[in-house]
């Protein structure tokens, strides 16, 4: 069964450092998403990506964040200068607008900012 | 601001009972509604989705949608301890983006 993969599973970084979180979407899916979930809190939408450009972004997704699909397969989330409050689980998800209309989540990357 | 509300729980039910989880949403333009299960430290996994008013059944799960009341629910029949998890309601409007509720923690007691 196709699945979304994410690397790394856990990233520890110092405040102010840049991090890049990587996702490999399911190959025939067209919509990609990044979500954040702070420990004990709800899943929060960050950004959606379609046809190689951002289609929508939330208030959380400020200038410190960026997304790109550098090589046509990987989908990355970059945080330019991490803050303590960026510590969270980051989930990549892809959406199939075909028959099932199902959003598949990757296993997540746990980001810890020290 | 599009909001999705759920009781945070915990909701405790005995094994074999019916668990009833509720969700309300603020955006009348919402088109489709999803229930996810999330175990601690894991990613959400889809249980089922519903688009039309009424009931939709899938095994032990039944989703119920009432667009007039902006209300969607999930019933779990014959609850098992393995059903103990946080259940997330998610709503999608005409766009392709999803808004998640805070989740309801369900505990099924053996």
XYZ file of N, CA and C in Angstrom:
672
model
N 0.850 -1.188 0.000
C 0.000 0.000 0.000
C 0.889 1.243 0.000
N 0.606 2.212 -0.872
C 1.432 3.421 -0.903
C 1.329 4.174 0.411
N 2.434 4.851 0.759
C 2.414 5.596 1.996
C 3.256 6.851 1.859
N 2.973 7.791 2.745
C 3.750 9.015 2.838
C 4.894 8.753 3.811
N 6.099 9.132 3.427
C 7.235 8.957 4.340
C 7.799 10.324 4.704
N 8.374 10.404 5.903
C 8.964 11.643 6.377
C 10.306 11.363 7.016
N 11.227 12.274 6.803
C 12.527 12.186 7.463
C 12.956 13.574 7.935
N 13.700 13.674 9.026
C 13.974 12.577 9.960
C 12.758 12.312 10.839
N 12.821 11.270 11.632
C 11.713 11.012 12.563
C 11.806 11.948 13.763
N 13.024 12.321 14.116
C 13.227 13.236 15.244
C 14.396 14.146 14.915
N 14.184 15.445 15.104
C 15.212 16.442 14.840
C 15.375 17.310 16.078
N 16.592 17.391 16.567
C 16.892 18.269 17.696
C 17.782 19.386 17.162
N 17.438 20.623 17.485
C 18.193 21.742 16.965
C 18.291 22.836 18.017
N 19.229 23.718 17.826
C 19.375 24.865 18.706
C 18.536 26.015 18.179
N 18.022 26.787 19.102
C 17.241 27.978 18.736
C 18.045 28.848 17.767
N 17.369 29.322 16.727
C 18.025 30.162 15.737
C 18.582 29.419 14.545
N 18.657 28.096 14.664
C 19.172 27.305 13.550
C 18.072 27.036 12.528
N 18.505 26.724 11.321
C 17.579 26.361 10.254
C 17.373 24.849 10.241
N 16.138 24.437 9.999
C 15.868 23.005 9.841
C 15.086 22.789 8.546
N 15.293 21.654 7.962
C 14.531 21.231 6.790
C 13.918 19.878 7.077
N 12.608 19.822 6.984
C 11.887 18.578 7.189
C 11.460 18.065 5.818
N 11.627 16.772 5.623
C 11.391 16.202 4.299
C 10.237 15.220 4.288
N 9.579 15.191 3.163
C 8.407 14.340 2.974
C 8.462 13.775 1.561
N 8.144 12.507 1.430
C 7.949 11.935 0.096
C 6.478 11.598 -0.024
N 5.749 12.365 -0.831
C 4.312 12.130 -0.960
C 4.020 10.850 -1.743
N 2.785 10.428 -1.695
C 2.333 9.339 -2.556
C 2.354 9.851 -3.990
N 2.857 9.031 -4.887
C 3.286 9.527 -6.197
C 2.180 10.159 -7.046
N 0.989 9.677 -7.014
C -0.039 10.238 -7.903
C -0.947 11.236 -7.196
N -0.571 11.644 -6.000
C -1.368 12.643 -5.299
C -0.929 14.028 -5.724
N -1.867 14.963 -5.728
C -1.601 16.290 -6.263
C -1.534 17.370 -5.196
N -2.161 17.125 -4.063
C -2.212 18.126 -3.003
C -1.343 17.682 -1.836
N -0.516 18.591 -1.374
C 0.376 18.289 -0.270
C 0.139 19.306 0.833
N 0.313 18.840 2.056
C 0.039 19.676 3.214
C 1.134 19.502 4.264
N 1.347 20.563 5.014
C 2.095 20.457 6.258
C 1.181 20.886 7.403
N 1.216 20.077 8.463
C 0.487 20.370 9.683
C 1.474 20.360 10.844
N 1.071 21.048 11.904
C 1.877 21.050 13.125
C 0.967 20.619 14.281
N 1.532 19.859 15.198
C 0.799 19.503 16.407
C 1.734 19.656 17.601
N 1.509 20.710 18.356
C 2.234 20.882 19.610
C 1.721 19.847 20.598
N 2.607 19.333 21.444
C 2.258 18.248 22.356
C 0.990 18.570 23.139
N 0.008 17.676 23.029
C -1.236 17.821 23.777
C -2.243 18.763 23.151
N -1.905 19.307 21.977
C -2.801 20.264 21.350
C -3.311 19.713 20.010
N -4.101 20.521 19.342
C -4.744 20.019 18.128
C -3.819 20.110 16.911
N -4.193 19.378 15.890
C -3.491 19.426 14.616
C -3.797 20.771 13.950
N -2.751 21.503 13.619
C -2.926 22.843 13.044
C -2.416 22.871 11.607
N -3.222 23.385 10.730
C -2.848 23.527 9.336
C -1.765 24.600 9.187
N -0.736 24.294 8.420
C 0.300 25.279 8.115
C 0.158 25.779 6.678
N 0.195 24.850 5.731
C 0.267 25.253 4.328
C -0.198 24.111 3.447
N -0.800 24.483 2.319
C -1.123 23.496 1.293
C -0.424 23.879 0.002
N -0.157 22.875 -0.810
C 0.703 23.042 -1.982
C 0.096 22.263 -3.116
N -0.080 22.943 -4.245
C -0.676 22.282 -5.399
C -0.050 22.846 -6.659
N 0.259 21.976 -7.575
C 0.799 22.398 -8.868
C 2.051 23.259 -8.678
N 2.878 22.809 -7.755
C 4.172 23.442 -7.495
C 4.087 24.860 -6.942
N 2.987 25.177 -6.293
C 2.937 26.457 -5.612
C 2.015 26.383 -4.410
N 2.200 27.324 -3.495
C 1.370 27.376 -2.301
C -0.051 27.754 -2.707
N -1.032 26.974 -2.248
C -2.425 27.314 -2.539
C -3.080 28.026 -1.365
N -2.671 27.687 -0.156
C -3.195 28.387 1.010
C -2.203 28.237 2.167
N -2.143 29.229 3.013
C -1.293 29.134 4.196
C -1.997 29.760 5.382
N -1.636 29.309 6.573
C -2.260 29.810 7.783
C -1.443 30.959 8.353
N -1.987 31.549 9.418
C -1.278 32.647 10.100
C 0.031 32.167 10.715
N 0.089 30.878 11.037
C 1.305 30.330 11.635
C 2.449 30.372 10.620
N 2.122 30.177 9.369
C 3.115 30.055 8.296
C 3.605 31.449 7.931
N 4.522 31.968 8.770
C 5.031 33.319 8.506
C 6.315 33.250 7.686
N 7.045 34.351 7.654
C 8.228 34.438 6.788
C 9.337 33.477 7.193
N 9.232 32.900 8.391
C 10.255 31.951 8.823
C 10.090 30.589 8.141
N 8.922 30.376 7.556
C 8.622 29.090 6.945
C 8.667 29.186 5.422
N 9.048 28.118 4.797
C 8.939 28.025 3.346
C 8.782 26.555 2.965
N 8.186 26.339 1.810
C 8.024 24.978 1.298
C 8.498 24.957 -0.146
N 8.958 23.799 -0.541
C 9.284 23.632 -1.941
C 9.298 22.153 -2.292
N 9.274 21.919 -3.595
C 9.368 20.552 -4.103
C 10.595 20.532 -5.013
N 11.763 20.365 -4.411
C 13.008 20.623 -5.139
C 13.258 19.717 -6.328
N 12.783 18.489 -6.269
C 13.161 17.555 -7.322
C 11.967 16.804 -7.881
N 10.788 17.341 -7.697
C 9.606 16.708 -8.254
C 9.068 15.545 -7.461
N 9.804 15.121 -6.425
C 9.276 14.041 -5.589
C 9.244 14.463 -4.131
N 10.367 14.900 -3.585
C 10.383 15.345 -2.199
C 9.614 16.643 -2.030
N 9.036 16.797 -0.849
C 8.299 18.004 -0.482
C 8.879 18.435 0.851
N 9.449 19.655 0.910
C 10.173 20.036 2.115
C 9.532 21.229 2.800
N 9.703 21.260 4.112
C 9.326 22.398 4.939
C 10.600 22.919 5.582
N 10.889 24.187 5.366
C 12.079 24.802 5.949
C 11.641 25.824 6.985
N 12.278 25.751 8.144
C 12.110 26.787 9.160
C 13.445 27.489 9.267
N 13.458 28.771 8.951
C 14.734 29.475 8.775
C 15.470 29.713 10.082
N 14.804 30.153 11.083
C 15.426 30.480 12.361
C 14.493 29.977 13.454
N 14.765 28.777 13.933
C 13.820 28.116 14.829
C 13.705 28.832 16.169
N 12.484 28.771 16.718
C 12.217 29.306 18.046
C 11.830 28.138 18.950
N 11.862 28.389 20.244
C 11.472 27.335 21.196
C 10.053 26.845 20.904
N 9.167 27.788 20.557
C 7.765 27.444 20.341
C 7.520 26.684 19.036
N 8.556 26.484 18.239
C 8.416 25.646 17.044
C 8.507 24.154 17.382
N 8.841 23.849 18.608
C 8.901 22.435 19.022
C 7.524 21.807 18.894
N 7.424 20.765 18.098
C 6.132 20.146 17.807
C 6.366 18.931 16.923
N 5.290 18.189 16.686
C 5.287 17.180 15.638
C 4.854 17.863 14.349
N 5.555 17.588 13.282
C 5.198 18.136 11.981
C 4.792 16.976 11.079
N 3.569 17.062 10.601
C 3.034 16.012 9.736
C 2.907 16.519 8.307
N 3.367 15.705 7.397
C 3.104 15.913 5.984
C 1.885 15.069 5.623
N 1.046 15.562 4.761
C -0.112 14.785 4.314
C -0.320 15.029 2.829
N -0.831 14.017 2.170
C -1.156 14.183 0.755
C -2.599 13.774 0.541
N -3.188 14.379 -0.451
C -4.618 14.236 -0.667
C -4.870 13.710 -2.055
N -5.732 12.709 -2.091
C -6.111 12.082 -3.338
C -7.487 12.591 -3.737
N -7.579 13.330 -4.802
C -8.875 13.839 -5.232
C -9.585 12.860 -6.167
N -9.020 11.681 -6.263
C -9.659 10.646 -7.057
C -10.776 9.977 -6.297
N -10.948 8.702 -6.478
C -12.121 8.030 -5.948
C -12.301 8.127 -4.437
N -11.233 8.027 -3.681
C -11.400 7.889 -2.242
C -11.452 9.224 -1.518
N -10.975 10.291 -2.104
C -10.923 11.585 -1.415
C -10.349 11.453 -0.016
N -9.269 10.756 0.089
C -8.695 10.468 1.401
C -7.370 11.193 1.557
N -7.172 11.777 2.738
C -5.925 12.452 3.056
C -5.062 11.475 3.849
N -3.864 11.216 3.349
C -2.947 10.299 3.999
C -1.875 11.090 4.737
N -1.641 10.721 5.974
C -0.628 11.380 6.781
C 0.657 10.563 6.810
N 1.773 11.262 6.826
C 3.039 10.616 7.104
C 3.174 10.389 8.607
N 4.240 9.689 9.010
C 4.404 9.356 10.433
C 4.829 10.542 11.291
N 5.254 11.626 10.668
C 5.614 12.822 11.408
C 7.095 12.946 11.711
N 7.514 14.189 11.916
C 8.856 14.492 12.420
C 8.677 15.242 13.724
N 9.316 14.714 14.767
C 9.274 15.431 16.032
C 10.439 16.415 16.065
N 10.113 17.701 16.122
C 11.132 18.748 16.177
C 11.255 19.256 17.600
N 12.467 19.211 18.106
C 12.752 19.731 19.444
C 13.748 20.870 19.297
N 13.328 22.055 19.735
C 14.206 23.233 19.669
C 14.685 23.548 21.090
N 16.004 23.563 21.263
C 16.581 23.784 22.591
C 17.072 25.220 22.745
N -13.208 33.154 10.969
C -12.395 32.067 11.494
C -13.223 30.784 11.481
N -12.710 29.787 10.775
C -13.438 28.526 10.707
C -13.064 27.687 11.903
N -14.084 27.258 12.654
C -13.840 26.523 13.883
C -14.494 25.158 13.825
N -13.812 24.209 14.422
C -14.357 22.871 14.610
C -14.226 22.571 16.096
N -15.328 22.221 16.728
C -15.339 22.036 18.171
C -15.650 20.587 18.526
N -14.963 20.101 19.534
C -15.223 18.769 20.071
C -15.048 18.827 21.579
N -15.773 17.975 22.284
C -15.514 17.819 23.714
C -14.167 17.117 23.890
N -13.348 17.646 24.761
C -11.995 17.090 24.888
C -11.968 15.739 25.601
N -13.035 15.471 26.382
C -13.061 14.215 27.121
C -12.221 14.308 28.381
N -11.790 13.166 28.952
C -11.940 11.858 28.342
C -13.365 11.312 28.438
N -13.722 10.587 27.406
C -14.973 9.863 27.378
C -14.655 8.418 27.719
N -15.229 7.929 28.787
C -14.957 6.556 29.209
C -16.188 5.703 28.988
N -16.018 4.574 28.318
C -17.113 3.632 28.102
C -16.611 2.239 28.427
N -17.502 1.356 28.882
C -17.067 -0.025 29.131
C -16.939 -0.792 27.827
N -16.101 -1.790 27.822
C -15.930 -2.647 26.655
C -17.275 -3.220 26.220
N -17.529 -3.163 24.911
C -18.770 -3.681 24.363
C -19.869 -2.640 24.228
N -19.681 -1.493 24.836
C -20.695 -0.440 24.781
C -20.541 0.380 23.493
N -21.493 1.286 23.293
C -21.427 2.217 22.164
C -20.785 3.518 22.645
N -19.775 3.970 21.902
C -19.159 5.263 22.183
C -19.709 6.272 21.180
N -20.088 7.430 21.669
C -20.660 8.474 20.817
C -19.795 9.723 20.896
N -19.266 10.130 19.762
C -18.361 11.273 19.697
C -19.008 12.354 18.842
N -18.931 13.582 19.299
C -19.638 14.670 18.633
C -18.701 15.768 18.166
N -19.164 16.489 17.152
C -18.350 17.540 16.544
C -19.285 18.586 15.956
N -18.984 19.850 16.190
C -19.729 20.918 15.532
C -18.750 21.799 14.760
N -19.250 22.448 13.727
C -18.384 23.265 12.888
C -19.084 24.587 12.576
N -18.302 25.605 12.299
C -18.867 26.942 12.153
C -19.108 27.347 10.694
N -18.361 26.753 9.771
C -18.435 27.188 8.380
C -19.542 26.450 7.635
N -20.616 27.171 7.298
C -21.741 26.540 6.592
C -21.360 26.060 5.189
N -20.251 26.569 4.680
C -19.784 26.143 3.366
C -19.030 24.830 3.378
N -18.894 24.224 4.531
C -18.159 22.968 4.639
C -18.836 21.889 3.814
N -18.018 21.114 3.131
C -18.547 20.147 2.175
C -18.369 18.695 2.598
N -17.269 18.416 3.253
C -17.001 17.028 3.605
C -16.390 16.961 4.990
N -16.607 15.816 5.598
C -16.347 15.682 7.027
C -15.653 14.353 7.277
N -14.626 14.426 8.092
C -13.749 13.272 8.255
C -13.562 12.976 9.729
N -13.473 11.707 10.055
C -13.100 11.279 11.394
C -11.770 10.540 11.311
N -10.846 10.996 12.163
C -9.533 10.374 12.263
C -9.351 9.836 13.675
N -8.549 8.807 13.774
C -8.133 8.272 15.068
C -6.640 8.541 15.200
N -6.234 8.980 16.381
C -4.827 9.251 16.621
C -4.411 8.612 17.941
N -3.505 7.665 17.845
C -2.895 7.100 19.037
C -1.751 8.019 19.472
N -1.455 7.956 20.751
C -0.451 8.846 21.322
C 0.883 8.710 20.593
N 1.423 9.826 20.124
C 2.714 9.827 19.455
C 2.680 9.386 18.001
N 1.484 9.115 17.501
C 1.350 8.644 16.110
C 0.615 9.679 15.279
N 0.613 9.451 13.971
C -0.092 10.371 13.081
C -1.569 9.985 12.988
N -2.404 10.931 12.601
C -3.831 10.618 12.440
C -4.042 9.584 11.330
N -5.001 8.697 11.549
C -5.376 7.742 10.509
C -6.876 7.851 10.278
N -7.229 7.840 9.016
C -8.616 8.047 8.645
C -9.479 6.862 9.033
N -10.613 7.153 9.679
C -11.601 6.120 9.968
C -12.660 6.107 8.872
N -13.246 7.276 8.636
C -14.247 7.367 7.582
C -14.567 8.820 7.284
N -15.237 9.049 6.153
C -15.655 10.387 5.785
C -17.115 10.347 5.357
N -17.751 11.496 5.388
C -19.161 11.594 5.023
C -19.401 12.925 4.327
N -20.241 12.920 3.300
C -20.541 14.135 2.554
C -22.007 14.534 2.662
N -22.880 13.529 2.755
C -24.314 13.798 2.670
C -24.970 13.683 4.030
N -26.029 14.419 4.214
C -26.817 14.309 5.435
C -27.279 12.874 5.654
N -27.297 12.478 6.904
C -27.758 11.139 7.232
C -26.652 10.311 7.843
N -26.801 9.016 7.739
C -25.867 8.078 8.350
C -25.035 7.374 7.292
N -23.820 7.045 7.684
C -22.953 6.226 6.840
C -22.268 5.219 7.730
N -22.403 3.948 7.386
C -21.889 2.889 8.246
C -20.703 2.201 7.592
N -19.711 1.869 8.420
C -18.551 1.121 7.946
C -18.095 0.228 9.094
N -18.514 -1.023 9.044
C -18.165 -1.949 10.115
C -18.795 -1.514 11.428
N -17.950 -1.362 12.461
C -18.469 -0.955 13.770
C -18.686 0.560 13.877
N -18.315 1.298 12.842
C -18.380 2.755 12.885
C -19.564 3.275 12.077
N -20.229 4.283 12.633
C -21.287 4.990 11.914
C -21.054 6.483 12.067
N -20.958 7.180 10.936
C -20.879 8.632 10.956
C -22.265 9.184 10.670
N -22.604 10.260 11.358
C -23.893 10.906 11.172
C -23.645 12.383 10.896
N -24.329 12.907 9.883
C -24.138 14.295 9.496
C -25.466 15.018 9.436
N -25.510 16.195 10.032
C -26.680 17.063 9.971
C -26.167 18.461 9.624
N -26.230 18.799 8.336
C -25.675 20.075 7.886
C -26.479 21.256 8.402
N -27.772 21.086 8.580
C -28.598 22.187 9.083
C -28.169 22.582 10.492
N -27.811 21.601 11.286
C -27.361 21.843 12.657
C -25.852 21.982 12.742
N -25.159 21.801 11.620
C -23.699 21.899 11.579
C -23.067 20.971 12.605
N -23.456 19.735 12.489
C -23.145 18.734 13.503
C -22.800 17.421 12.815
N -21.729 16.816 13.286
C -21.359 15.496 12.774
C -20.927 14.645 13.963
N -21.286 13.381 13.913
C -20.957 12.507 15.032
C -20.381 11.197 14.523
N -19.762 10.492 15.440
C -19.217 9.156 15.159
C -19.667 8.225 16.271
N -20.296 7.137 15.885
C -20.669 6.097 16.831
C -19.747 4.902 16.626
N -19.266 4.368 17.734
C -18.451 3.161 17.678
C -19.199 2.090 18.448
N -19.631 1.074 17.738
C -20.358 -0.027 18.386
C -19.377 -1.059 18.903
N -19.797 -1.792 19.917
C -18.972 -2.876 20.470
C -17.548 -2.379 20.718
N -17.446 -1.304 21.469
C -16.140 -0.675 21.714
C -15.152 -1.664 22.321
N -13.926 -1.581 21.850
C -12.846 -2.440 22.319
C -11.757 -1.590 22.983
N -11.000 -2.168 23.895
C -9.886 -1.397 24.491
C -8.942 -0.820 23.445
N -8.800 -1.512 22.311
C -7.927 -1.003 21.252
C -8.485 0.247 20.565
N -9.750 0.564 20.842
C -10.335 1.799 20.309
C -9.932 3.015 21.136
N -9.292 2.776 22.265
C -8.871 3.880 23.125
C -7.836 4.721 22.382
N -8.185 5.972 22.134
C -7.357 6.871 21.326
C -8.015 8.247 21.371
N -7.412 9.190 20.683
C -8.035 10.493 20.489
C -8.672 10.515 19.104
N -9.918 10.949 19.042
C -10.654 10.975 17.789
C -10.777 12.418 17.310
N -10.301 12.643 16.110
C -10.256 13.979 15.526
C -11.327 14.122 14.459
N -12.055 15.201 14.550
C -13.020 15.565 13.522
C -12.334 16.583 12.609
N -12.471 16.423 11.308
C -11.875 17.376 10.357
C -12.916 17.742 9.312
N -12.858 18.980 8.873
C -13.870 19.519 7.971
C -13.162 20.158 6.781
N -13.716 19.919 5.597
C -13.152 20.522 4.394
C -14.229 21.327 3.699
N -13.866 22.530 3.222
C -14.843 23.346 2.506
C -14.615 23.199 0.998
N -15.033 24.211 0.230
C -14.896 24.112 -1.222
C -13.447 24.001 -1.658
N -12.549 24.512 -0.833
C -11.131 24.368 -1.148
C -10.669 22.966 -0.822
N -9.393 22.824 -0.743
C -8.861 21.495 -0.453
C -8.234 21.426 0.929
N -8.524 22.405 1.762
C -7.862 22.444 3.062
C -8.771 21.915 4.158
N -8.155 21.374 5.161
C -8.846 20.708 6.253
C -8.661 21.505 7.538
N -9.732 21.618 8.295
C -9.657 22.222 9.621
C -9.973 21.132 10.627
N -9.082 20.947 11.582
C -9.229 19.898 12.575
C -9.789 20.447 13.877
N -10.596 19.619 14.530
C -11.002 19.913 15.890
C -9.918 19.489 16.859
N -10.086 19.812 18.122
C -9.069 19.502 19.128
C -9.008 18.036 19.519
N -10.048 17.268 19.129
C -10.041 15.843 19.439
C -10.743 15.522 20.740
N -11.311 14.330 20.769
C -11.920 13.776 21.980
C -11.153 12.519 22.353
N -10.707 12.493 23.589
C -9.989 11.316 24.070
C -10.994 10.272 24.539
N -10.916 9.086 23.956
C -11.811 7.975 24.306
C -11.024 6.925 25.060
N -11.610 6.473 26.163
C -11.016 5.398 26.935
C -12.044 4.277 27.049
N -11.710 3.103 26.530
C -12.592 1.941 26.615
C -12.062 1.041 27.713
N -12.865 0.847 28.722
C -12.436 0.121 29.918
C -12.754 -1.359 29.807
N -11.750 -2.226 30.003
C -11.991 -3.672 29.889
C -12.839 -4.184 31.056
